[in-house]
Coordinates of C-alpha atoms in Angstrom, one line a residue:
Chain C
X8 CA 154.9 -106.0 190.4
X9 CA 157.7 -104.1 190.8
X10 CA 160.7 -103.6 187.7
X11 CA 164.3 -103.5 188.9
X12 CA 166.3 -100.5 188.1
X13 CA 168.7 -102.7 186.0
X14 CA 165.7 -102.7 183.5
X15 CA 164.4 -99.4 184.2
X16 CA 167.2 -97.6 183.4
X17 CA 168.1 -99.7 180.5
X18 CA 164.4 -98.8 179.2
X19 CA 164.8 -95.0 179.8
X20 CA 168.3 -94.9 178.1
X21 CA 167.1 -96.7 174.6
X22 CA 164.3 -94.4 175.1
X23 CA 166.3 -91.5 175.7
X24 CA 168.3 -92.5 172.8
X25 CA 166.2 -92.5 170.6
X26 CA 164.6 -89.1 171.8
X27 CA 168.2 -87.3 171.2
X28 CA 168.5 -88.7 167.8
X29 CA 164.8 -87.3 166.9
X30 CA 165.6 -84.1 168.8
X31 CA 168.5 -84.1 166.6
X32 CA 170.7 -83.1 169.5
X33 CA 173.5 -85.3 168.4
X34 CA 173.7 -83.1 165.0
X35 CA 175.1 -80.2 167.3
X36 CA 177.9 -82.3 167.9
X37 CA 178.5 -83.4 164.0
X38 CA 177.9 -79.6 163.3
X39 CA 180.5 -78.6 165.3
X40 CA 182.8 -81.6 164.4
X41 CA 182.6 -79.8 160.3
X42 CA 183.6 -76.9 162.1
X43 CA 187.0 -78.3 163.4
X44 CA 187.7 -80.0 160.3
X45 CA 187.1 -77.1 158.5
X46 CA 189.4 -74.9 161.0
X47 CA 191.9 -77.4 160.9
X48 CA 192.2 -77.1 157.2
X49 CA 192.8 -73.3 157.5
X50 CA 196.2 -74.8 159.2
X51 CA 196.7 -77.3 156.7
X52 CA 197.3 -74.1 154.3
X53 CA 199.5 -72.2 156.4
X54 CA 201.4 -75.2 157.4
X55 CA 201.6 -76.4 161.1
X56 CA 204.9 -75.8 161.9
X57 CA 205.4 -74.7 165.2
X58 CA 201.5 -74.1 166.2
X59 CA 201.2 -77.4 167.4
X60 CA 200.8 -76.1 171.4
X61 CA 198.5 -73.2 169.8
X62 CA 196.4 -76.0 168.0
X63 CA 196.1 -78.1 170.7
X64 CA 195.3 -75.3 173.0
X65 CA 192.4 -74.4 170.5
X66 CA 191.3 -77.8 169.9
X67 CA 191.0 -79.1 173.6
X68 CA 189.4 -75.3 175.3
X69 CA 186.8 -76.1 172.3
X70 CA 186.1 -80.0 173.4
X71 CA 185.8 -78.6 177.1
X72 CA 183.7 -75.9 176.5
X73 CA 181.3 -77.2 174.0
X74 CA 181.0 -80.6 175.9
X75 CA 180.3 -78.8 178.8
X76 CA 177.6 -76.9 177.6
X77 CA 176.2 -79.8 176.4
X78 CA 176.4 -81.8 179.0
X79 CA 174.1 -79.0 180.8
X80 CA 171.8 -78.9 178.3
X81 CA 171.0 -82.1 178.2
X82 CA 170.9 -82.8 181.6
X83 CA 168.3 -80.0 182.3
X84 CA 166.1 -80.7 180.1
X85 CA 165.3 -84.4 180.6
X86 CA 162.8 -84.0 183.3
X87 CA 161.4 -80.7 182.8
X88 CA 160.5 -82.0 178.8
X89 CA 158.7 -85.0 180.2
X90 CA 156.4 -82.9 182.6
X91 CA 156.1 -80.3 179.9
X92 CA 154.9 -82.7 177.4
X93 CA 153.1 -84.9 180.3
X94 CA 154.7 -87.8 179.0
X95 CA 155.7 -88.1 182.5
X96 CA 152.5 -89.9 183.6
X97 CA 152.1 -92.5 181.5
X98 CA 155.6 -92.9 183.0
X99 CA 154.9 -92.8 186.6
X100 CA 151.5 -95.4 185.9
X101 CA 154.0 -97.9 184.9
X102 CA 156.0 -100.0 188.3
X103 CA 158.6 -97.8 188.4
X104 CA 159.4 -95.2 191.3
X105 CA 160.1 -91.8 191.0
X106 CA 163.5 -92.6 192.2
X107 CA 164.2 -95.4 189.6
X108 CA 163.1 -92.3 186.9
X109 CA 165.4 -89.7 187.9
X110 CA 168.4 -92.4 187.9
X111 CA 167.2 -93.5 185.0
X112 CA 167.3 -89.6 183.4
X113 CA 170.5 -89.1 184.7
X114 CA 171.7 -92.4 182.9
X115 CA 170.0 -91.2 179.6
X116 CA 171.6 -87.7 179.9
X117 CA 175.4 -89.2 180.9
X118 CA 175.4 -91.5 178.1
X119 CA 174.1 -88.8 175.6
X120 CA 176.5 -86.1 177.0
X121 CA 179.6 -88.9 177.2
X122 CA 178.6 -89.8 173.7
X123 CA 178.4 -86.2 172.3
X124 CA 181.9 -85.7 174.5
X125 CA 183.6 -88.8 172.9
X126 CA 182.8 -87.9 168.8
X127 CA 184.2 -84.3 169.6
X128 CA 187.4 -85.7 171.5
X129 CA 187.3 -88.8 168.8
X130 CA 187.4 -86.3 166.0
X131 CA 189.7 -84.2 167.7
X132 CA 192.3 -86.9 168.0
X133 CA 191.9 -87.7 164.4
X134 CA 192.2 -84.4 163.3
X135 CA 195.6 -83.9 165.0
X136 CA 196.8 -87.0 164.0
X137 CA 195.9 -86.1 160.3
X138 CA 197.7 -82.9 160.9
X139 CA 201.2 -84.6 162.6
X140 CA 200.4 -84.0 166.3
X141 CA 200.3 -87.0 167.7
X142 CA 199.1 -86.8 171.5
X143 CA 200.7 -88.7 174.2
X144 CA 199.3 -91.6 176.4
X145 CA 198.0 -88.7 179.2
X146 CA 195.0 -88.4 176.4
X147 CA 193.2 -91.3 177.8
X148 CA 193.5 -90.5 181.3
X149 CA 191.8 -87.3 180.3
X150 CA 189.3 -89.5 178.2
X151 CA 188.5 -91.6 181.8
X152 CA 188.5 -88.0 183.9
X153 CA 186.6 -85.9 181.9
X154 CA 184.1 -89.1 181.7
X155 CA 183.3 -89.2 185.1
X156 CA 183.1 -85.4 185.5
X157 CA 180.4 -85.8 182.5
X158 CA 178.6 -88.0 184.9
X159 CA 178.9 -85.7 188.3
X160 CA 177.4 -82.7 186.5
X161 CA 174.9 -84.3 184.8
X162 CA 173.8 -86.0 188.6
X163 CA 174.1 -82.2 189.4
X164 CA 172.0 -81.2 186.7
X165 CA 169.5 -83.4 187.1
X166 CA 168.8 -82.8 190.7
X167 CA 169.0 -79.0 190.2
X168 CA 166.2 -79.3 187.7
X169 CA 163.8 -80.7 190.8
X170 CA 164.2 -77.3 192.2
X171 CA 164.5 -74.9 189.6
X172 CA 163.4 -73.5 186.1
X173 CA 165.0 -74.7 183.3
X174 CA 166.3 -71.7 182.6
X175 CA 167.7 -70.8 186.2
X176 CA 169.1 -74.5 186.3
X177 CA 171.1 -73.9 182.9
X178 CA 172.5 -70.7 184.2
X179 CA 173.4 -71.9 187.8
X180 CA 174.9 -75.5 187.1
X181 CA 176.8 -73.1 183.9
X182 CA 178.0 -70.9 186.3
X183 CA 179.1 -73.8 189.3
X184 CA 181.0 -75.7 186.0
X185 CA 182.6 -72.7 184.8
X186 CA 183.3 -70.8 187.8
X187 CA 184.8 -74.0 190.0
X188 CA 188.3 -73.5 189.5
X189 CA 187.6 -69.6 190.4
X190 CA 185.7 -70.4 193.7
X191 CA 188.7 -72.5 194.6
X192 CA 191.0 -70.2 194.5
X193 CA 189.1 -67.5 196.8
X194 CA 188.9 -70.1 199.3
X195 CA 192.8 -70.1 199.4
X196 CA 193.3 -66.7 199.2
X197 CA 190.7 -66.3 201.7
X198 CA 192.7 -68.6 204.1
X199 CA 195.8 -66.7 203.4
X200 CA 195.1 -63.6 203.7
X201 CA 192.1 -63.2 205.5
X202 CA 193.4 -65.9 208.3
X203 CA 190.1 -68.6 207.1
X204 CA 190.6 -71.7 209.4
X205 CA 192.1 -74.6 207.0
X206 CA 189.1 -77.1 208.8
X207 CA 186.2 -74.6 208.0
X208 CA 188.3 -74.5 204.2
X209 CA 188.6 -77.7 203.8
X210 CA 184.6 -77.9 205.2
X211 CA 184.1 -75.6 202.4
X212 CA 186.0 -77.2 200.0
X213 CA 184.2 -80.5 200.5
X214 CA 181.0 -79.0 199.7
X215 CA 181.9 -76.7 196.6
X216 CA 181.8 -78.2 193.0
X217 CA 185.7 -79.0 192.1
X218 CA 184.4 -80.0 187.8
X219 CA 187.5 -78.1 186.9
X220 CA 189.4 -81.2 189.0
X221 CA 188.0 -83.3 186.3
X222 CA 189.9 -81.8 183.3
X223 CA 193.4 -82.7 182.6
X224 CA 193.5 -80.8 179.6
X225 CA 196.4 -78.6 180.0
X226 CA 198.7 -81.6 180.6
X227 CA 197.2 -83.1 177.6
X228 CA 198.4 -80.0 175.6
X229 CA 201.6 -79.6 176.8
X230 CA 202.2 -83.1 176.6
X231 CA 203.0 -84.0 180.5
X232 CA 203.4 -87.6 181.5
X233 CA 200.6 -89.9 182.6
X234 CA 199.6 -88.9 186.1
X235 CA 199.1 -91.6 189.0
X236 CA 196.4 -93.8 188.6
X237 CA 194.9 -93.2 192.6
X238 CA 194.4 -89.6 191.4
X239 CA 192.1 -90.9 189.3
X240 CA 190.6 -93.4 191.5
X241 CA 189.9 -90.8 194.3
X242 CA 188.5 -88.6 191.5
X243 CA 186.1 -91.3 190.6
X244 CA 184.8 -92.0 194.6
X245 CA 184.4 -88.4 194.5
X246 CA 182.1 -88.7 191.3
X247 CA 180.4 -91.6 192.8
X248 CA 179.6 -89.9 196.2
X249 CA 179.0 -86.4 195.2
X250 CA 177.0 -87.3 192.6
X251 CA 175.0 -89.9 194.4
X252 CA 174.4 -87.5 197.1
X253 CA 173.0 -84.8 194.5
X254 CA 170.4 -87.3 193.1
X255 CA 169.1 -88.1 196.8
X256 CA 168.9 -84.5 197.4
X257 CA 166.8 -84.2 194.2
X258 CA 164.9 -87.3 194.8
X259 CA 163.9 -86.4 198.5
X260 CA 162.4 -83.4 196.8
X261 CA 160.9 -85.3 193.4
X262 CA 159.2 -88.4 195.5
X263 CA 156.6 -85.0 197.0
X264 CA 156.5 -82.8 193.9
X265 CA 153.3 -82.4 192.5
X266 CA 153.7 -82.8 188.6
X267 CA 151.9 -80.9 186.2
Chain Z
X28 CA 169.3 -80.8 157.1
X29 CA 168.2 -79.6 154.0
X30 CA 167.5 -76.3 155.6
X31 CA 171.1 -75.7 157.1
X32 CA 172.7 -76.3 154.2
X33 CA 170.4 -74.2 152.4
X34 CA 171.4 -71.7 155.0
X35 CA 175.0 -72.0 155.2
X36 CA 175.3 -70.4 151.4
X37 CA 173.5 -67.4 152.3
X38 CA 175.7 -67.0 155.5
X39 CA 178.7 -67.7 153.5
X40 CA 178.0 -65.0 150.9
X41 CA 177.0 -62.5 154.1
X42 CA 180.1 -63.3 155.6
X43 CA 181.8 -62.5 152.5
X44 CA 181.0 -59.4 152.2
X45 CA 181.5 -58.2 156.0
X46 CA 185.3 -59.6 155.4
X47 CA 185.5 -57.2 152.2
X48 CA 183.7 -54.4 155.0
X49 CA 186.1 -55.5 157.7
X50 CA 189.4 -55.4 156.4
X51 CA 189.9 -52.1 155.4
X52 CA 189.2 -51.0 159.2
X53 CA 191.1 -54.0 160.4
X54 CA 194.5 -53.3 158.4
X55 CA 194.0 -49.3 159.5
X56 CA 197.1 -48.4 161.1
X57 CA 197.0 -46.3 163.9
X58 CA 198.6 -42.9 162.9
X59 CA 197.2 -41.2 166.0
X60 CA 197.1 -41.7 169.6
X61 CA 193.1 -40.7 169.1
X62 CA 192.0 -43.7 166.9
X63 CA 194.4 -45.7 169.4
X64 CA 192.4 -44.6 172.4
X65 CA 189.1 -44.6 171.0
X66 CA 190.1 -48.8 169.5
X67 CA 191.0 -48.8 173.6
X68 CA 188.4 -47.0 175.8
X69 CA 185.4 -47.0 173.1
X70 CA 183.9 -50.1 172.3
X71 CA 181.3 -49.2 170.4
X72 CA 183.3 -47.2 168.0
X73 CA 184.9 -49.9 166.6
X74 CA 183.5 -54.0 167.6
X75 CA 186.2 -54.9 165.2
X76 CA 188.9 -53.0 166.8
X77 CA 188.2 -54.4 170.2
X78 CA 187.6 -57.9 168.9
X79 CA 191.7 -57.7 167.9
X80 CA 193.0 -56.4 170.5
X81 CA 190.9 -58.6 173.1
X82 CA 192.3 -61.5 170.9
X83 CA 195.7 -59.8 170.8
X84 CA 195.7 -59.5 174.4
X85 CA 194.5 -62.9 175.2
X86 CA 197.8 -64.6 173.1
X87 CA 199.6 -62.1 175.1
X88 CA 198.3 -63.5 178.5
X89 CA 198.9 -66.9 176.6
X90 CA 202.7 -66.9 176.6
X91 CA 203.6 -66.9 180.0
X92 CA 201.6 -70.3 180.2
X93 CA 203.1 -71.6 176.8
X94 CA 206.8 -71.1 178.1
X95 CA 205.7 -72.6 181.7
X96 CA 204.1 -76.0 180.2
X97 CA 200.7 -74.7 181.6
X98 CA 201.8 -73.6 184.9
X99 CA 200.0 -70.2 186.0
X100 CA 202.0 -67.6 187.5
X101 CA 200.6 -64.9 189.6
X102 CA 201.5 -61.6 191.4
X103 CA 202.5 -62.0 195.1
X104 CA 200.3 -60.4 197.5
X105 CA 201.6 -57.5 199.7
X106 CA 201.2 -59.8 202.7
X107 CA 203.2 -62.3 200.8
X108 CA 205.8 -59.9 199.4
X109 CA 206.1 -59.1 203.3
X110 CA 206.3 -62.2 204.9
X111 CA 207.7 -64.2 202.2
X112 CA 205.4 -67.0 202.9
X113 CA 205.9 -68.6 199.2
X114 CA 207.9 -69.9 196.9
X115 CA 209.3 -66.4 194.5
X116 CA 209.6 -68.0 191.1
X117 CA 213.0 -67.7 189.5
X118 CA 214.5 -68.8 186.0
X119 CA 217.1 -71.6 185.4
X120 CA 217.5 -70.2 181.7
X121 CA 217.3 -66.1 182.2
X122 CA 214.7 -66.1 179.6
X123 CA 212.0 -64.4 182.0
X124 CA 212.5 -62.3 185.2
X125 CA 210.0 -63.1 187.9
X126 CA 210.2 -60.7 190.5
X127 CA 207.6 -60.9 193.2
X128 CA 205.9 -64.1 190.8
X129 CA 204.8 -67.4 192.3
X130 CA 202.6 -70.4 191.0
X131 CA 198.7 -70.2 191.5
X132 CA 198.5 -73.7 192.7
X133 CA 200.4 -73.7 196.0
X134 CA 203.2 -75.6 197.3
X135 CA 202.3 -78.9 199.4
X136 CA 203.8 -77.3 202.1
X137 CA 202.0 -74.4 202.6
X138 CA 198.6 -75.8 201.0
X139 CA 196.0 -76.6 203.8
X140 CA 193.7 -78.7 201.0
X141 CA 194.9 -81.9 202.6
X142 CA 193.9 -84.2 199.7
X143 CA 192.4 -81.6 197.2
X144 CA 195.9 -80.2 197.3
X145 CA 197.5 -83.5 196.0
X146 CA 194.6 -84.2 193.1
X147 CA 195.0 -80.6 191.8
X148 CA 198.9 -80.9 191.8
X149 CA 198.1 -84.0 189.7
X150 CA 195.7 -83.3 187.3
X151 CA 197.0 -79.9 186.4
X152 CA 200.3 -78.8 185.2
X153 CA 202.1 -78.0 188.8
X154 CA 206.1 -78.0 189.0
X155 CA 208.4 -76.1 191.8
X156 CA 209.1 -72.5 190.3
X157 CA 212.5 -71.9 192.0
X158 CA 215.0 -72.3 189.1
X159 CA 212.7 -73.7 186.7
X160 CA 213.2 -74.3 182.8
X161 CA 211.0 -72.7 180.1
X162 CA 209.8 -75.0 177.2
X163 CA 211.6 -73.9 173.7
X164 CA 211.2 -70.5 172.9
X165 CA 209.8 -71.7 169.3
X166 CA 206.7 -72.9 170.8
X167 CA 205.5 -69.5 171.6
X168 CA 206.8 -67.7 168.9
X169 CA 203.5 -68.5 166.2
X170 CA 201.7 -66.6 169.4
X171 CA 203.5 -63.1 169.0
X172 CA 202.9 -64.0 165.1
X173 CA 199.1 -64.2 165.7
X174 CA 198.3 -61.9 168.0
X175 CA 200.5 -59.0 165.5
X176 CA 198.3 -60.5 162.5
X177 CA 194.6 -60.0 165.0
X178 CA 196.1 -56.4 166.2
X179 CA 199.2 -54.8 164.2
X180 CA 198.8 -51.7 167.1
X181 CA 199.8 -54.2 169.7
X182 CA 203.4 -53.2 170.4
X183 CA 204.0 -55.2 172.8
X184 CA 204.0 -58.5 170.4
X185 CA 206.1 -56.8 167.9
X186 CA 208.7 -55.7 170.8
X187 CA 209.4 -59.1 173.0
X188 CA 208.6 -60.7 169.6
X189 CA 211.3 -59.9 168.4
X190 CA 213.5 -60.9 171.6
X191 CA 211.7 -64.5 171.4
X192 CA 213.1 -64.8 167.4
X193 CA 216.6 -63.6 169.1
X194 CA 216.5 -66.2 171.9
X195 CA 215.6 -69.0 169.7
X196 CA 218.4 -68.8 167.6
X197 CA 221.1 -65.8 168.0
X198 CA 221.4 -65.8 164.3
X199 CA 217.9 -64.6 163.5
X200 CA 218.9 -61.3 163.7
X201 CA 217.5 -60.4 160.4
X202 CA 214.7 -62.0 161.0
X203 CA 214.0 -59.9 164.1
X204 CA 214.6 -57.1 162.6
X205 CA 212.2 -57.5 159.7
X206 CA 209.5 -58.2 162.2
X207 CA 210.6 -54.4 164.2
X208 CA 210.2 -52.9 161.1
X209 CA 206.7 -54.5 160.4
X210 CA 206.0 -52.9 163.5
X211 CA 207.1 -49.6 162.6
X212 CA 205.1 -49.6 159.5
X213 CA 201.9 -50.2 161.3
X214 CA 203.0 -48.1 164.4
X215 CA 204.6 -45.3 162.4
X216 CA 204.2 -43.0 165.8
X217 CA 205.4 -46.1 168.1
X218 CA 208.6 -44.7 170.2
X219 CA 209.7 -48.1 171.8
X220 CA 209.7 -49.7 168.5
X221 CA 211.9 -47.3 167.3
X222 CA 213.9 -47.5 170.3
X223 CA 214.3 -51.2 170.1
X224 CA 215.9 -50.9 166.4
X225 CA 217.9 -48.9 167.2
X226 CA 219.2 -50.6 170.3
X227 CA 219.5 -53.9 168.2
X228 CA 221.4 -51.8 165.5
X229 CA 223.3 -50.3 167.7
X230 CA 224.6 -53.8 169.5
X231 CA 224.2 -56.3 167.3
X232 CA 225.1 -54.7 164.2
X233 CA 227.3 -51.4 165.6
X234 CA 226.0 -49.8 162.8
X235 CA 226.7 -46.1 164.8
X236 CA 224.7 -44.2 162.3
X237 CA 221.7 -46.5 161.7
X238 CA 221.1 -46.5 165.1
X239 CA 220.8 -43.2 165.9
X240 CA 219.0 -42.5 163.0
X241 CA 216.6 -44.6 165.0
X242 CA 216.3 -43.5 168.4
X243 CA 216.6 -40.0 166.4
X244 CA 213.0 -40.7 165.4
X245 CA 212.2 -42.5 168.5
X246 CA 212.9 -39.4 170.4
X247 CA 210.9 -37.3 167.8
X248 CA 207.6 -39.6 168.0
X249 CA 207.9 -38.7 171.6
X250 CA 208.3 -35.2 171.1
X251 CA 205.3 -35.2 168.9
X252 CA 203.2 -36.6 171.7
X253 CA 204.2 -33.8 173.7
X254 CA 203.0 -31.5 171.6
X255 CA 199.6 -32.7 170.7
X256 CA 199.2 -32.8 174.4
X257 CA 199.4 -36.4 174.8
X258 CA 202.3 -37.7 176.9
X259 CA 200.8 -38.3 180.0
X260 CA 199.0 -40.9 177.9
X261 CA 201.4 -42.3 176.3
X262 CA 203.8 -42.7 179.2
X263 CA 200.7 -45.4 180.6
X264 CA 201.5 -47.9 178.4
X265 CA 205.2 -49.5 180.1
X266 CA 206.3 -50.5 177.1
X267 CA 206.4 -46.9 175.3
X268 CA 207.6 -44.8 178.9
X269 CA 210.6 -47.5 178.9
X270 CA 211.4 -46.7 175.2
X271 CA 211.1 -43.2 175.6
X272 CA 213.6 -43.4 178.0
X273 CA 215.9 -46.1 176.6
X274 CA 216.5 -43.6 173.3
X275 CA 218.1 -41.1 175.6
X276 CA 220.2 -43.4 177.1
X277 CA 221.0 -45.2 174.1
X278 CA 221.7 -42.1 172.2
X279 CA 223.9 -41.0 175.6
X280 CA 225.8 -44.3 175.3
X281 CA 225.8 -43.8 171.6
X282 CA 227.6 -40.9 171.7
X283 CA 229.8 -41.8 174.9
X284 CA 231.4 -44.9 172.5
X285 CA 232.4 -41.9 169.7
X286 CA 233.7 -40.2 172.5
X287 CA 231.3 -36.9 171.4
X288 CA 230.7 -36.1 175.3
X289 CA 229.3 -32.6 174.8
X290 CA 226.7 -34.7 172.8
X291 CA 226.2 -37.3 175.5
X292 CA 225.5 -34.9 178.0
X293 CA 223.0 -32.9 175.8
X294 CA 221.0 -36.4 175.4
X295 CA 221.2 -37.2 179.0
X296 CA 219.9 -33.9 180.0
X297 CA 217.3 -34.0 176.9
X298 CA 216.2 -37.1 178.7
X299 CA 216.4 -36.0 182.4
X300 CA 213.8 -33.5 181.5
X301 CA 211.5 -36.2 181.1
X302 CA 213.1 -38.7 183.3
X303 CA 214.4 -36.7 185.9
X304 CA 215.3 -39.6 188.2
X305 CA 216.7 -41.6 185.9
X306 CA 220.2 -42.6 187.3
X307 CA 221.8 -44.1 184.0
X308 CA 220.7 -40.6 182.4
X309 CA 222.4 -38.7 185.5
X310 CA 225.4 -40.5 185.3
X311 CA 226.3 -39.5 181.3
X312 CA 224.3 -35.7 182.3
X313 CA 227.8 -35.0 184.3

């Protein structure tokens, strides 16, 4: 008898759940919410005229970093802890396939990350708005983007933790996260000045990690108009097909791994 | 829980007491070039003096984005000085010069990212830097404020500061001035600070004898480098070589507008011994 993945999936996420709220994982995220409140009230004191680009700036590099590291965290962990703890066979006796568990992990860790990533943006919005700086319509557009490049890197993530350590897997997907916008731009200078072929960049391109294309940010901050909506319609194929693509990569390697 | 809140009171009375540690060093004012260098090219002689100025140098590096909305400016490569293959940025509003400057993210035209190109151009701030605008000057303004507060050595911050307070509003002289003179009291050895009172005391007030009582010290602070043996050092930081030679000249021109010539040319050639290729300082040497 076989489950379908509808069911699966919604299994492993309440599991999940639940897991993160005993882990405690979701305190980070309130932790770090006091932490803002209380930095914001430093600028209550001094007043917060004329900071309001610097606060922003502050508040939304914060939300990017922290929910990125998160989001790694998370995601590298989920099948890793279930081997460690060899709750993963009581798992794998039940109908379900090794690929219906690693989407399944990857929904747990999208909808923990997305969650952490929406109380620190949620709090952030209030916290500006409580301070008189109001953010324009561009903020949910950022909301939508940053929520799909949640879900790429944890797909990422999760299909880097087939082939690595834990601890190798944090570093690299860290580094691939972080260091996207900075690979980018070698490519172009490489292309300019050292005469790269713009099919074997835009090869290159296609196969590099663009999560930096996933945060609007800086237009957020500077309070730049809503951008067009097939920007982020081609952001979310790219999502869909990069990150589909990284979980059959990790689950051509899962289906043979010997657990344990 | 319990046992994070139990911890934060013992953090909070640790942290306490390194504030009480820290501030004394962190309020030090930098009466020598040698605790300068040593806050510059020694890290582990002071954490807290590299702390500021990294965080002093980071609001620095933060303006030019605050005044372009975000957009990231960047040197032009010699190949692109040469071929003049991009767009040079260029100011609508004179408030920044941008000689040999163009925009990280590259025109369409010349960007071979087929789509990549347009998403990036979207979801980032992008905009054509020929002629552009700058956002008001008041937005960055709280910037040269912070990073004076994190690093009172940074001269820099007190310097174009005070030409942001200018350029807001014309009629914040005074309030430009008081921020040079903050400068000078934590710089007491600074020369372009001097140099930049006395060039805004000079113009804007044409208070004669002010100003050169200013680039009078400015000059001295300079000559004192000299003799401890330190102005090859000094003359690396831009900003201080520049004011070192702008007191010559402004003293030159000061003295050229009371019509004291022999004076004029004993500046200029005071600064030609320094600046021998100076042509504003050869011009009042004849």
């Amino acid at each position: 008898m076989s489950v379908s993945l509808m069911q699966v999936c919604r299994a492993l996420a309440i599991a999940g759940l639940l897991e993160t709220i005993r882990r405690k994982d979701l305190y980070v995220v309130l932790i770090l919410m006091v932490l803002m409140v209380l930095g914001a009230s430093t600028f209550r004191v001094f007043g917060v005229r004329g900071l309001e680009i610097f606060i922003k700036d502050v508040a939304f590099l914060a939300i990017g970093v922290l929910s990125t590291v998160l989001t790694v965290l998370i995601a590298a962990r989920q099948l890793p802890d279930e081997v460690q703890r060899r709750t993963i066979y009581p798992l794998l006796a039940r109908p379900i396939t090794r690929g219906q568990l690693l989407i399944g992990k990857w929904l747990v860790a999208f909808v923990t990350a997305g969650l952490g990533f929406l109380v620190l943006a949620g709090s952030a919005w209030l916290l500006l708005l409580v301070l008189g700086i109001p953010l324009k319509p561009i903020f949910g557009q950022y909301l939508l983007l940053k929520l799909m490049g949640i879900g790429w890197l944890c797909a990422l993530v999760v299909a880097l933790s087939v082939y690595l350590t834990p601890a190798a897997n944090v570093t690299i997907s860290l580094i691939l996260a972080f260091g996207s916008g900075l690979f980018n731009r070698l490519l172009l200078m490489a292309h300019w000045e050292r005469g790269l072929d713009a099919l074997w960049l835009n090869w290159l391109f296609g196969i590099m990690p663009h999560y930096d294309f996933f945060d609007m940010s800086q237009k957020v901050v500077y309070d730049w108009e809503p951008i067009a909506w097939w920007v982020i319609g081609a952001m979310g194929v790219y999502a869909l097909t990069s990150g589909s693509l990284y979980l059959v990569l990790g689950w051509l390697r899962f289906r043979r791994q010997v657990l344990g | 829980m319990r046992a994070i809140g139990l911890l934060i009171i013992p953090l909070g009375l640790i942290g306490g007491v390194v504030i009480r540690l820290v501030m004394p060093v962190q309020m030090l004012r930098a009466d020598t070039l040698t605790a300068h260098t040593l806050y510059d090219r020694q890290a582990m002689v002071s954490v807290v003096g590299e702390v500021r100025s990294s965080l002093a140098g980071y609001l620095w590096a933060k303006t030019d984005e605050y005044t372009h909305g975000g957009v990231w400016l960047r040197p032009m490569t010699e190949r692109e000085k040469r071929l003049r293959t991009v767009r040079e940025a260029s100011s609508a509003d004179a408030l920044h010069s941008h000689e040999d400057e163009t925009s990280v993210i590259p025109e369409p035209k010349r960007d071979p990212r087929w789509l990549w190109g347009d998403i990036e151009r979207q979801v980032k701030p992008f905009f054509d830097v020929r002629h552009h605008f700058h956002r008001p000057v008041r937005e960055v303004l709280p910037l040269y404020r912070f990073m004076t507060w994190a690093d009172p050595t940074f001269v820099q911050g007190y310097l174009v500061g005070a030409q942001m307070i200018l350029f807001d509003n014309k009629h914040n002289l005074r309030e430009a001035l008081a921020f040079l003179k903050e400068g000078v009291h934590h710089n007491p050895r600074s020369i372009a600070l001097f140099t930049e009172l006395g060039r805004y005391t000079l113009v804007q007030l044409g208070d004669y004898a002010q100003a050169e009582s200013y680039l009078r010290r400015a000059i001295r602070n300079g000559d004192y480098w000299v003799q401890t043996g330190n102005a090859s050092i000094i003359l690396q930081n831009p900003f201080e070589r520049e004011g070192w030679r702008d007191a010559y000249r402004w003293l030159a021109i000061l003295k050229h507008h009371e019509q004291r010539f022999d004076q004029q040319r004993e500046w200029a050639r005071r600064g030609l011994h320094y600046f021998p290729t100076d042509p504003v300082l050869q011009r009042f040497a004849k």
